[in-house]
Tab-separated table of C-alpha atoms in Angstrom:
chain	number	residue	atom	x	y	z
A	643	UNK	CA	99.986	76.567	63.857
A	644	UNK	CA	103.470	77.696	64.680
A	645	UNK	CA	103.978	80.265	67.536
A	646	UNK	CA	107.113	82.508	68.551
A	647	UNK	CA	107.781	82.794	72.622
A	648	UNK	CA	109.227	86.396	73.189
A	649	UNK	CA	111.281	86.170	75.990
A	650	UNK	CA	111.335	89.330	78.018
A	651	UNK	CA	113.432	89.889	82.073
A	652	UNK	CA	115.243	92.390	83.701
A	653	UNK	CA	118.848	92.398	82.370
A	654	UNK	CA	120.236	93.824	86.026
A	655	UNK	CA	119.278	90.559	87.239
A	656	UNK	CA	121.600	89.258	85.128
A	657	UNK	CA	124.537	91.184	86.157
A	658	UNK	CA	125.149	89.839	89.016
A	659	UNK	CA	125.140	86.180	88.131
A	660	UNK	CA	128.241	83.890	89.241
A	661	UNK	CA	129.698	81.390	86.547
A	662	UNK	CA	127.489	79.002	88.408
A	663	UNK	CA	124.280	80.651	88.720
A	664	UNK	CA	125.246	80.829	85.156
A	665	UNK	CA	125.744	76.957	84.370
A	666	UNK	CA	122.384	76.423	86.253
A	667	UNK	CA	120.663	79.213	83.819
A	668	UNK	CA	121.821	76.897	80.951
A	669	UNK	CA	120.777	73.202	82.624
A	670	UNK	CA	117.288	74.554	83.180
A	671	UNK	CA	116.857	75.956	79.645
A	672	UNK	CA	118.783	72.782	78.509
A	673	UNK	CA	116.137	70.928	80.167
A	674	UNK	CA	113.376	72.574	78.766
A	675	UNK	CA	114.856	72.461	75.006
A	676	UNK	CA	114.718	69.131	75.620
A	677	UNK	CA	111.674	68.618	76.591
A	678	UNK	CA	110.290	70.829	73.406
A	679	UNK	CA	112.265	68.633	71.225
A	680	UNK	CA	110.701	65.276	72.767
A	681	UNK	CA	107.523	66.596	72.318
A	682	UNK	CA	108.219	66.863	68.660
A	683	UNK	CA	107.217	70.999	69.012
A	684	UNK	CA	110.772	72.440	68.871
A	685	UNK	CA	111.855	74.585	65.540
A	686	UNK	CA	114.550	76.681	67.130
A	687	UNK	CA	115.494	78.859	69.831
A	688	UNK	CA	118.456	81.908	70.519
A	689	UNK	CA	120.203	83.739	72.937
A	690	UNK	CA	121.123	87.184	72.394
A	691	UNK	CA	123.679	89.588	73.940
A	692	UNK	CA	121.909	92.084	75.958
A	693	UNK	CA	119.922	95.289	74.771
A	694	UNK	CA	123.017	97.636	74.803
A	695	UNK	CA	124.854	96.072	72.244
A	696	UNK	CA	122.070	96.557	69.280
A	697	UNK	CA	122.262	98.324	66.193
A	698	UNK	CA	119.110	99.717	64.842
A	699	UNK	CA	118.652	99.899	61.245
A	700	UNK	CA	115.958	101.944	58.982
A	701	UNK	CA	115.831	102.596	55.293
A	702	UNK	CA	112.787	105.099	56.234
A	703	UNK	CA	112.644	108.050	53.691
A	704	UNK	CA	114.616	106.036	50.462
A	705	UNK	CA	117.995	106.859	53.134
A	706	UNK	CA	119.644	104.226	55.004
A	707	UNK	CA	120.266	105.137	58.825
A	708	UNK	CA	122.390	103.301	61.251
A	709	UNK	CA	122.287	103.855	64.919
A	710	UNK	CA	124.122	102.753	67.918
A	711	UNK	CA	121.509	100.971	70.675
A	712	UNK	CA	118.293	99.036	70.157
A	713	UNK	CA	114.793	100.132	68.760
A	714	UNK	CA	112.961	102.834	71.125
A	715	UNK	CA	109.672	101.634	70.592
A	716	UNK	CA	107.377	104.436	69.546
A	717	UNK	CA	103.835	103.771	67.475
A	718	UNK	CA	105.560	100.385	65.878
A	719	UNK	CA	105.647	96.928	67.737
A	720	UNK	CA	107.510	93.996	67.179
A	721	UNK	CA	105.810	92.738	64.429
A	722	UNK	CA	108.033	89.625	63.209
A	723	UNK	CA	111.686	88.137	63.094
A	724	UNK	CA	114.145	86.983	61.181
A	725	UNK	CA	117.417	84.461	61.894
A	726	UNK	CA	120.034	84.836	59.632
A	727	UNK	CA	123.887	83.322	60.295
A	728	UNK	CA	126.591	85.753	58.666
A	729	UNK	CA	130.330	86.740	59.706
A	730	UNK	CA	129.617	90.017	61.094
A	731	UNK	CA	127.657	92.830	62.006
A	732	UNK	CA	128.087	94.705	58.479
A	733	UNK	CA	126.860	91.563	56.435
A	734	UNK	CA	123.931	91.303	59.152
A	735	UNK	CA	123.417	94.909	58.404
A	736	UNK	CA	123.958	95.039	55.120
A	737	UNK	CA	120.977	91.944	54.760
A	738	UNK	CA	119.057	94.107	57.423
A	739	UNK	CA	118.913	97.061	54.822
A	740	UNK	CA	116.975	94.606	52.368
A	741	UNK	CA	114.346	93.447	54.068
A	742	UNK	CA	111.004	94.557	53.499
A	743	UNK	CA	110.518	96.037	57.380
A	744	UNK	CA	113.232	98.245	56.949
A	745	UNK	CA	111.531	100.595	54.416
A	746	UNK	CA	108.338	101.531	56.277
A	747	UNK	CA	109.771	100.459	59.693
A	748	UNK	CA	112.919	99.649	61.991
A	749	UNK	CA	115.070	96.756	62.083
A	750	UNK	CA	117.000	95.903	65.514
A	751	UNK	CA	120.081	93.839	65.069
A	752	UNK	CA	121.257	91.910	67.807
A	753	UNK	CA	124.203	89.265	67.960
A	754	UNK	CA	123.792	85.819	68.898
A	755	UNK	CA	124.876	85.399	72.777
A	756	UNK	CA	125.089	81.342	72.515
A	757	UNK	CA	128.652	80.226	72.981
A	758	UNK	CA	129.988	83.417	74.430
A	759	UNK	CA	129.828	81.799	78.243
B	1453	UNK	CA	167.270	100.347	84.611
B	1454	UNK	CA	166.290	103.728	83.536
B	1455	UNK	CA	167.554	103.442	80.206
B	1456	UNK	CA	165.660	100.070	79.537
B	1457	UNK	CA	162.515	102.217	80.934
B	1458	UNK	CA	163.445	104.703	78.488
B	1459	UNK	CA	163.820	102.163	76.068
B	1460	UNK	CA	160.540	100.714	76.763
B	1461	UNK	CA	158.849	104.057	76.768
B	1462	UNK	CA	160.487	104.870	73.016
B	1463	UNK	CA	159.109	101.653	71.834
B	1464	UNK	CA	155.785	102.133	73.740
B	1465	UNK	CA	155.252	105.410	71.938
B	1466	UNK	CA	156.323	104.265	68.210
B	1467	UNK	CA	154.381	101.261	68.206
B	1468	UNK	CA	152.091	100.705	70.457
B	1469	UNK	CA	148.930	101.875	68.481
B	1470	UNK	CA	150.092	99.500	65.575
B	1471	UNK	CA	150.436	96.326	68.148
B	1472	UNK	CA	147.255	96.770	69.746
B	1473	UNK	CA	145.627	97.208	66.074
B	1474	UNK	CA	147.226	94.266	64.535
B	1475	UNK	CA	145.916	92.552	68.213
B	1476	UNK	CA	142.796	93.720	68.057
B	1477	UNK	CA	142.020	92.759	64.420
B	1478	UNK	CA	142.495	89.021	65.241
B	1479	UNK	CA	140.324	88.544	68.657
B	1480	UNK	CA	137.882	91.551	67.335
B	1481	UNK	CA	138.393	92.572	71.440
B	1482	UNK	CA	139.942	95.273	72.194
B	1483	UNK	CA	140.067	95.186	75.741
B	1484	UNK	CA	141.604	91.786	75.440
B	1485	UNK	CA	144.404	93.194	73.511
B	1486	UNK	CA	145.005	96.166	75.553
B	1487	UNK	CA	144.705	93.810	78.571
B	1488	UNK	CA	147.604	91.712	76.839
B	1489	UNK	CA	149.963	94.708	75.859
B	1490	UNK	CA	149.522	96.359	78.970
B	1491	UNK	CA	151.327	92.660	80.335
B	1492	UNK	CA	153.491	92.330	77.747
B	1493	UNK	CA	154.884	96.140	78.547
B	1494	UNK	CA	154.854	95.293	81.968
B	1495	UNK	CA	156.759	91.874	81.209
B	1496	UNK	CA	159.232	93.762	78.979
B	1497	UNK	CA	160.204	96.035	81.914
B	1498	UNK	CA	160.882	93.389	84.066
B	1499	UNK	CA	162.849	90.871	82.234
B	1500	UNK	CA	165.034	93.266	79.541
B	1501	UNK	CA	166.724	94.613	82.609
B	1502	UNK	CA	168.213	91.070	82.755
B	1503	UNK	CA	168.538	89.710	79.805
B	1504	UNK	CA	169.037	93.349	77.351
B	1505	UNK	CA	166.529	95.164	74.885
B	1506	UNK	CA	165.809	92.096	72.310
B	1507	UNK	CA	167.107	93.123	68.955
B	1508	UNK	CA	163.675	93.524	67.652
B	1509	UNK	CA	161.678	94.842	70.613
B	1510	UNK	CA	158.199	95.309	68.665
B	1511	UNK	CA	158.783	91.470	67.915
B	1512	UNK	CA	159.303	90.494	71.755
B	1513	UNK	CA	156.108	92.100	72.260
B	1514	UNK	CA	154.216	91.152	69.837
B	1515	UNK	CA	155.016	87.403	70.567
B	1516	UNK	CA	154.913	88.367	74.465
B	1517	UNK	CA	151.264	90.169	73.991
B	1518	UNK	CA	150.304	86.949	71.739
B	1519	UNK	CA	151.098	84.371	74.103
B	1520	UNK	CA	149.291	86.494	77.225
B	1521	UNK	CA	146.118	86.907	74.592
B	1522	UNK	CA	145.805	82.880	73.915
B	1523	UNK	CA	146.178	82.411	77.464
B	1524	UNK	CA	143.497	84.815	78.423
B	1525	UNK	CA	141.295	83.093	75.325
B	1526	UNK	CA	141.704	79.591	77.045
B	1527	UNK	CA	140.949	80.644	80.743
B	1528	UNK	CA	137.706	81.899	79.501
B	1529	UNK	CA	137.309	79.307	76.423
B	1530	UNK	CA	135.406	81.643	74.386
B	1531	UNK	CA	136.774	82.545	70.553
B	1532	UNK	CA	138.803	80.597	68.832
B	1533	UNK	CA	142.199	80.528	70.186
B	1534	UNK	CA	143.657	80.175	66.001
B	1535	UNK	CA	142.925	82.980	65.253
B	1536	UNK	CA	146.042	84.184	67.193
B	1537	UNK	CA	148.792	81.553	65.382
B	1538	UNK	CA	148.784	83.365	62.461
B	1539	UNK	CA	149.448	86.518	63.862
B	1540	UNK	CA	152.462	87.935	62.204
B	1541	UNK	CA	155.771	88.540	64.729
B	1542	UNK	CA	156.913	91.335	62.760
B	1543	UNK	CA	154.990	94.466	61.399
B	1544	UNK	CA	154.768	94.501	57.812
B	1545	UNK	CA	154.022	97.278	55.829
B	1546	UNK	CA	151.988	97.107	53.453
B	1547	UNK	CA	152.676	98.678	50.086
B	1548	UNK	CA	149.389	98.065	48.078
B	1549	UNK	CA	147.377	101.411	48.104
B	1550	UNK	CA	144.144	99.725	47.904
B	1551	UNK	CA	144.613	98.199	50.991
B	1552	UNK	CA	144.917	100.312	54.173
B	1553	UNK	CA	148.700	100.804	54.815
B	1554	UNK	CA	148.591	101.494	58.455
B	1555	UNK	CA	146.593	98.921	60.747
B	1556	UNK	CA	146.438	102.017	62.842
B	1557	UNK	CA	144.274	103.808	60.233
B	1558	UNK	CA	141.893	100.434	59.375
B	1559	UNK	CA	141.252	100.316	64.006
B	1560	UNK	CA	140.287	103.920	63.373
B	1561	UNK	CA	137.555	103.359	61.131
B	1562	UNK	CA	136.453	100.235	62.898
B	1563	UNK	CA	136.162	102.700	65.790
B	1564	UNK	CA	134.043	105.389	63.617
B	1565	UNK	CA	131.328	102.769	62.743
B	1566	UNK	CA	127.993	103.684	62.702
B	1567	UNK	CA	126.874	101.171	64.648
B	1568	UNK	CA	129.143	102.890	67.572
B	1569	UNK	CA	127.634	105.784	69.638
B	1570	UNK	CA	128.718	108.525	67.322
B	1571	UNK	CA	129.498	110.605	70.468
B	1572	UNK	CA	132.560	108.257	71.633
B	1573	UNK	CA	134.003	107.989	67.879
B	1574	UNK	CA	136.722	110.201	68.025
B	1575	UNK	CA	137.838	109.658	71.908
B	1576	UNK	CA	137.536	105.669	71.075
B	1577	UNK	CA	140.030	106.549	68.356
B	1578	UNK	CA	142.192	108.509	70.679
B	1579	UNK	CA	142.192	106.557	73.477
B	1580	UNK	CA	142.479	102.922	71.766
B	1581	UNK	CA	144.521	104.034	68.786
B	1582	UNK	CA	146.790	107.093	69.618
B	1583	UNK	CA	147.143	105.821	73.131
B	1584	UNK	CA	145.660	108.753	75.330
B	1585	UNK	CA	144.569	108.792	78.544
B	1586	UNK	CA	140.453	109.077	79.280
B	1587	UNK	CA	141.005	111.635	81.848
B	1588	UNK	CA	142.963	113.800	78.932
B	1589	UNK	CA	140.378	112.911	76.572
B	1590	UNK	CA	137.696	113.767	78.776
B	1591	UNK	CA	139.475	117.576	79.716
B	1592	UNK	CA	139.470	118.040	76.070
B	1593	UNK	CA	136.072	117.163	75.430
B	1594	UNK	CA	134.656	118.804	78.739
B	1595	UNK	CA	132.955	115.438	79.977
B	1596	UNK	CA	133.792	113.805	83.112
B	1597	UNK	CA	136.703	110.906	83.037
B	1598	UNK	CA	134.767	108.719	84.798
B	1599	UNK	CA	131.309	108.975	82.371
B	1600	UNK	CA	133.948	108.967	79.566
B	1601	UNK	CA	135.662	105.883	80.654
B	1602	UNK	CA	132.283	104.196	81.486
B	1603	UNK	CA	131.467	104.769	77.282
B	1604	UNK	CA	134.597	103.937	76.205
B	1605	UNK	CA	133.926	100.413	77.981
B	1606	UNK	CA	130.888	100.140	76.599
B	1607	UNK	CA	131.813	101.136	72.844
B	1608	UNK	CA	134.588	98.221	73.002
B	1609	UNK	CA	131.929	95.591	74.099
B	1610	UNK	CA	129.581	96.517	71.803
B	1611	UNK	CA	132.555	96.159	69.020
B	1612	UNK	CA	133.114	92.690	70.335
B	1613	UNK	CA	129.560	91.674	71.578
B	1614	UNK	CA	128.036	92.957	68.255
B	1615	UNK	CA	130.680	91.506	66.023
B	1616	UNK	CA	131.971	94.591	64.212
B	1617	UNK	CA	133.891	93.697	61.330
B	1618	UNK	CA	137.833	94.622	62.022
B	1619	UNK	CA	137.641	94.644	57.792
B	1620	UNK	CA	138.379	98.381	56.178
B	1621	UNK	CA	135.138	100.074	55.372
B	1622	UNK	CA	133.991	99.683	51.423
B	1623	UNK	CA	135.449	103.150	50.282
B	1624	UNK	CA	131.955	104.445	49.541
B	1625	UNK	CA	131.631	103.998	53.544
B	1626	UNK	CA	134.437	105.981	53.911
B	1627	UNK	CA	133.518	109.362	53.771
B	1628	UNK	CA	130.911	109.193	56.303
B	1629	UNK	CA	133.240	107.743	59.094
B	1630	UNK	CA	136.030	110.388	57.729
B	1631	UNK	CA	134.763	113.413	59.724
B	1632	UNK	CA	135.592	111.376	63.371
B	1633	UNK	CA	139.250	109.771	61.879
B	1634	UNK	CA	139.881	113.488	60.870
B	1635	UNK	CA	139.193	114.846	64.451
B	1636	UNK	CA	140.904	112.211	66.143
B	1637	UNK	CA	144.142	113.007	64.438
B	1638	UNK	CA	143.696	116.594	64.829
B	1639	UNK	CA	142.842	115.518	68.531
B	1640	UNK	CA	146.752	113.920	69.095
B	1641	UNK	CA	148.073	116.776	67.309
B	1642	UNK	CA	145.752	119.582	69.472
B	1643	UNK	CA	146.172	117.345	72.727
B	1644	UNK	CA	150.258	117.243	72.709
B	1645	UNK	CA	150.047	120.764	70.611
B	1646	UNK	CA	152.725	122.471	73.892
B	1647	UNK	CA	154.657	119.805	74.420
B	1648	UNK	CA	158.317	120.803	73.669
B	1649	UNK	CA	161.012	118.044	71.967
B	1650	UNK	CA	162.126	114.779	74.131
B	1651	UNK	CA	158.620	114.597	75.835
B	1652	UNK	CA	155.679	113.045	74.257
B	1653	UNK	CA	154.883	113.987	70.958
B	1654	UNK	CA	152.324	112.578	69.263
B	1655	UNK	CA	151.555	115.637	66.576
B	1656	UNK	CA	154.702	114.234	63.940
B	1657	UNK	CA	152.188	110.999	64.241
B	1658	UNK	CA	149.643	113.027	63.699
B	1659	UNK	CA	151.183	114.345	60.268
B	1660	UNK	CA	151.751	110.973	59.480
B	1661	UNK	CA	148.658	110.058	59.999
B	1662	UNK	CA	147.539	112.797	58.000
B	1663	UNK	CA	149.187	111.983	54.948
B	1664	UNK	CA	148.424	108.289	54.452
B	1665	UNK	CA	144.739	108.972	54.783
B	1666	UNK	CA	145.641	111.832	51.716
B	1667	UNK	CA	146.889	108.907	50.182
B	1668	UNK	CA	144.171	106.893	50.500
B	1669	UNK	CA	141.287	109.311	50.242
B	1670	UNK	CA	142.671	111.676	47.585
B	1671	UNK	CA	138.987	113.006	46.937
B	1672	UNK	CA	138.715	114.907	50.141
B	1673	UNK	CA	139.920	117.633	50.497
B	1674	UNK	CA	139.451	117.942	54.305
B	1675	UNK	CA	142.402	116.010	54.749
B	1676	UNK	CA	144.605	117.789	52.930
B	1677	UNK	CA	144.055	120.809	54.796
B	1678	UNK	CA	144.397	119.397	57.746
B	1679	UNK	CA	148.119	117.508	56.686
B	1680	UNK	CA	148.997	121.156	55.633
B	1681	UNK	CA	147.555	122.436	58.912
B	1682	UNK	CA	149.826	120.336	61.018
B	1683	UNK	CA	152.595	120.646	58.966
B	1684	UNK	CA	152.266	124.072	58.790
B	1685	UNK	CA	151.791	124.640	62.853
B	1686	UNK	CA	154.849	122.218	63.120
B	1687	UNK	CA	157.350	123.849	61.005
B	1688	UNK	CA	156.700	126.673	64.704
B	1689	UNK	CA	157.217	124.001	67.000
B	1690	UNK	CA	160.338	125.846	68.135
B	1691	UNK	CA	159.817	129.130	67.780
B	1692	UNK	CA	156.213	129.148	70.019
B	1693	UNK	CA	157.542	129.456	73.882
B	1694	UNK	CA	160.094	131.748	75.494
B	1695	UNK	CA	160.638	131.100	79.331
B	1696	UNK	CA	157.254	128.830	79.081
B	1697	UNK	CA	155.275	131.976	78.029
B	1698	UNK	CA	153.394	131.691	74.171
B	1699	UNK	CA	154.984	134.353	71.407
B	1700	UNK	CA	152.499	135.877	69.377
B	1701	UNK	CA	153.191	134.544	65.921
B	1702	UNK	CA	153.944	138.219	64.305
B	1703	UNK	CA	156.991	137.748	67.033
B	1704	UNK	CA	158.501	134.646	66.556
B	1705	UNK	CA	161.731	134.533	64.700
B	1706	UNK	CA	160.397	133.411	61.504
B	1707	UNK	CA	163.734	132.127	59.994
B	1708	UNK	CA	163.772	128.868	63.021
B	1709	UNK	CA	160.216	127.650	61.400
B	1710	UNK	CA	161.201	124.604	59.935
B	1711	UNK	CA	161.089	124.853	56.088
B	1712	UNK	CA	161.042	121.096	55.756
B	1713	UNK	CA	157.444	121.281	57.014
B	1714	UNK	CA	156.449	123.915	55.213
B	1715	UNK	CA	157.503	122.265	51.662
B	1716	UNK	CA	156.070	118.984	52.620
B	1717	UNK	CA	154.765	116.833	49.974
B	1718	UNK	CA	151.452	115.418	49.723
B	1719	UNK	CA	150.131	112.950	47.436
B	1720	UNK	CA	148.903	113.430	44.345
B	1721	UNK	CA	144.675	115.044	45.058
B	1722	UNK	CA	141.894	114.394	42.445
B	1723	UNK	CA	140.136	116.593	44.774
B	1724	UNK	CA	138.286	119.471	43.508
B	1725	UNK	CA	138.312	121.638	46.483
B	1726	UNK	CA	135.881	124.137	44.923
B	1727	UNK	CA	133.084	121.348	45.326
B	1728	UNK	CA	134.203	121.168	49.165
B	1729	UNK	CA	131.354	121.068	51.820
B	1730	UNK	CA	131.807	121.669	55.079
B	1731	UNK	CA	130.470	118.625	57.076
B	1732	UNK	CA	128.520	120.959	59.174
B	1733	UNK	CA	128.396	124.436	60.076
B	1734	UNK	CA	127.812	125.884	63.622
B	1735	UNK	CA	126.952	129.297	65.098
B	1736	UNK	CA	130.854	130.734	66.255
B	1737	UNK	CA	132.341	130.304	69.236
B	1738	UNK	CA	133.790	132.071	71.616
B	1739	UNK	CA	136.866	130.842	71.359
B	1740	UNK	CA	136.354	131.935	67.164
B	1741	UNK	CA	136.058	135.157	67.475
B	1742	UNK	CA	138.857	135.521	70.114
B	1743	UNK	CA	140.472	133.522	66.699
B	1744	UNK	CA	139.518	135.951	64.381
B	1745	UNK	CA	140.021	139.241	66.580
B	1746	UNK	CA	143.812	138.296	66.841
B	1747	UNK	CA	144.231	137.037	62.956
B	1748	UNK	CA	143.127	140.776	62.839
B	1749	UNK	CA	144.928	142.078	64.835
B	1750	UNK	CA	148.463	140.216	63.747
B	1751	UNK	CA	150.512	142.332	61.606
B	1752	UNK	CA	151.979	139.077	60.151
B	1753	UNK	CA	147.859	138.071	59.205
B	1754	UNK	CA	147.000	141.499	57.733
B	1755	UNK	CA	150.118	142.346	55.753
B	1756	UNK	CA	151.035	140.519	52.225
B	1757	UNK	CA	153.959	139.479	53.091
B	1758	UNK	CA	155.819	136.486	52.204
B	1759	UNK	CA	154.664	133.812	54.782
B	1760	UNK	CA	150.898	133.515	52.748
B	1761	UNK	CA	150.235	130.167	53.672
B	1762	UNK	CA	151.294	130.512	57.584
B	1763	UNK	CA	148.573	133.600	57.000
B	1764	UNK	CA	145.861	130.698	56.320
B	1765	UNK	CA	146.201	129.118	59.401
B	1766	UNK	CA	144.735	130.417	62.258
B	1767	UNK	CA	143.763	128.107	64.340
B	1768	UNK	CA	146.831	127.535	65.953
B	1769	UNK	CA	146.733	131.407	65.936
B	1770	UNK	CA	144.357	131.572	68.368
B	1771	UNK	CA	145.288	128.722	70.456
B	1772	UNK	CA	148.613	130.788	70.789
B	1773	UNK	CA	146.666	133.838	72.068
B	1774	UNK	CA	144.710	132.392	74.258
B	1775	UNK	CA	146.504	129.640	76.288
B	1776	UNK	CA	144.008	129.196	78.310
B	1777	UNK	CA	141.830	127.455	75.358
B	1778	UNK	CA	142.164	123.574	76.026
B	1779	UNK	CA	139.497	122.127	74.025
B	1780	UNK	CA	140.187	120.216	71.433
B	1781	UNK	CA	136.959	120.380	70.526
B	1782	UNK	CA	136.894	123.945	70.216
B	1783	UNK	CA	139.566	124.446	67.494
B	1784	UNK	CA	138.611	121.693	65.275
B	1785	UNK	CA	135.383	122.502	64.849
B	1786	UNK	CA	136.140	125.903	64.144
B	1787	UNK	CA	138.153	124.969	61.461
B	1788	UNK	CA	135.600	122.963	59.959
B	1789	UNK	CA	133.027	125.493	60.202
B	1790	UNK	CA	135.443	127.906	58.332
B	1791	UNK	CA	135.066	126.441	54.677
B	1792	UNK	CA	136.516	129.208	53.114
B	1793	UNK	CA	139.207	129.644	54.695
B	1794	UNK	CA	139.912	125.850	55.043
B	1795	UNK	CA	139.463	125.611	51.081
B	1796	UNK	CA	141.991	128.231	50.299
B	1797	UNK	CA	144.260	126.776	53.006
B	1798	UNK	CA	144.341	123.568	50.652
B	1799	UNK	CA	144.463	125.289	47.160
B	1800	UNK	CA	147.840	127.149	48.671
B	1801	UNK	CA	149.209	124.326	49.659
B	1802	UNK	CA	148.781	123.073	46.478
B	1803	UNK	CA	150.449	125.638	44.981
B	1804	UNK	CA	153.313	126.055	47.281
B	1805	UNK	CA	154.152	122.316	47.424
B	1806	UNK	CA	154.879	120.772	44.220
B	1807	UNK	CA	153.117	117.250	43.776
B	1808	UNK	CA	154.908	114.254	42.796
């Protein structure tokens, strides 16, 4: 059975982190990924830019609407995810537009932060 | 030194937006480009007094800013450095009408991307591309400069981190971003509206950008209206003040109006003005009421006189009669809400200026 871990944390804690803190953080996650790989259970992981860099897209009512910021949850809850590799946000939004979930819900798009620190 | 300083200021005025647009397009990092360009200008002020102003100061600044960017990128060991190496040292003019002929316009469309907070589209363009201070923009938008600055920083970070494309939007996507771009061009004009010759003056830049945009999107009548409005209002630049006081339109010396600007040719338009719909309408603001009242009072506006085109451009009249009105938001919003007037202006303009 495949399981997905959704990682939640308080972004204000990250705001005061020093480069040394980040290096330690990378080590800790590296060790965890290593352990998963060694156990043969690792599938994929990613680290995302903070929530304020999110873009939300919906095709509800047949009209494409794009807005700055994260999806503010109301009745909808997280139901799945896709990871794609494209050159920029517009290419990502073009695929988000075709995602079936956009027809009846919202797709929050966030860039990978891997390699940015 | 003063001469050098003045020369650097000239180059800054003429080239800042162009240089920044080129730099930012490569790194997709506006803040980094701004820092690199500021460094380049600082170095120019240090070096030029000794070495003299280079033959091509723009190329010097570009090369310097490029090197500073590469240094900065190496320091933070992030984005691929080679993106900068292919950056041209001279600023080329693009003739292909399918591409945006001025990089500044391209960057303005980037600033109006729907994934960026809509309330910051126009301020972002005014600061990043047109070089205005956040404090001046804040005053015009009636928000505190500190709050605006924070939103601008956030928007720049979003552009970088979310990897918003610096490619031009498809033509089909341009109209949805057009309102903010037009507002910024009008803002560049309105913020410097009372500036006299010799001081910083963005009004000619605003007219240049509006005409370029008209060339790019010939089906958008609002661009023609804006270009006409700026040209007509600019024609009166030397007659609107006497001893520091504003002169009403009908008391101005018409012979001093710049007739060249009244005949500025715009690219041919395919637009059907009658089909134009305003982007939105809103209740008439106080400034708008003042504007209409003064418009009625003005004999120039009432009479069917020879100055038929000037009659139409009443937004600047409102500003002339109402010098306390500093908001750029108010006048342009008024303009946009006055659909009939703008339509008329657009069609009058086309009749008056024979199209090439």
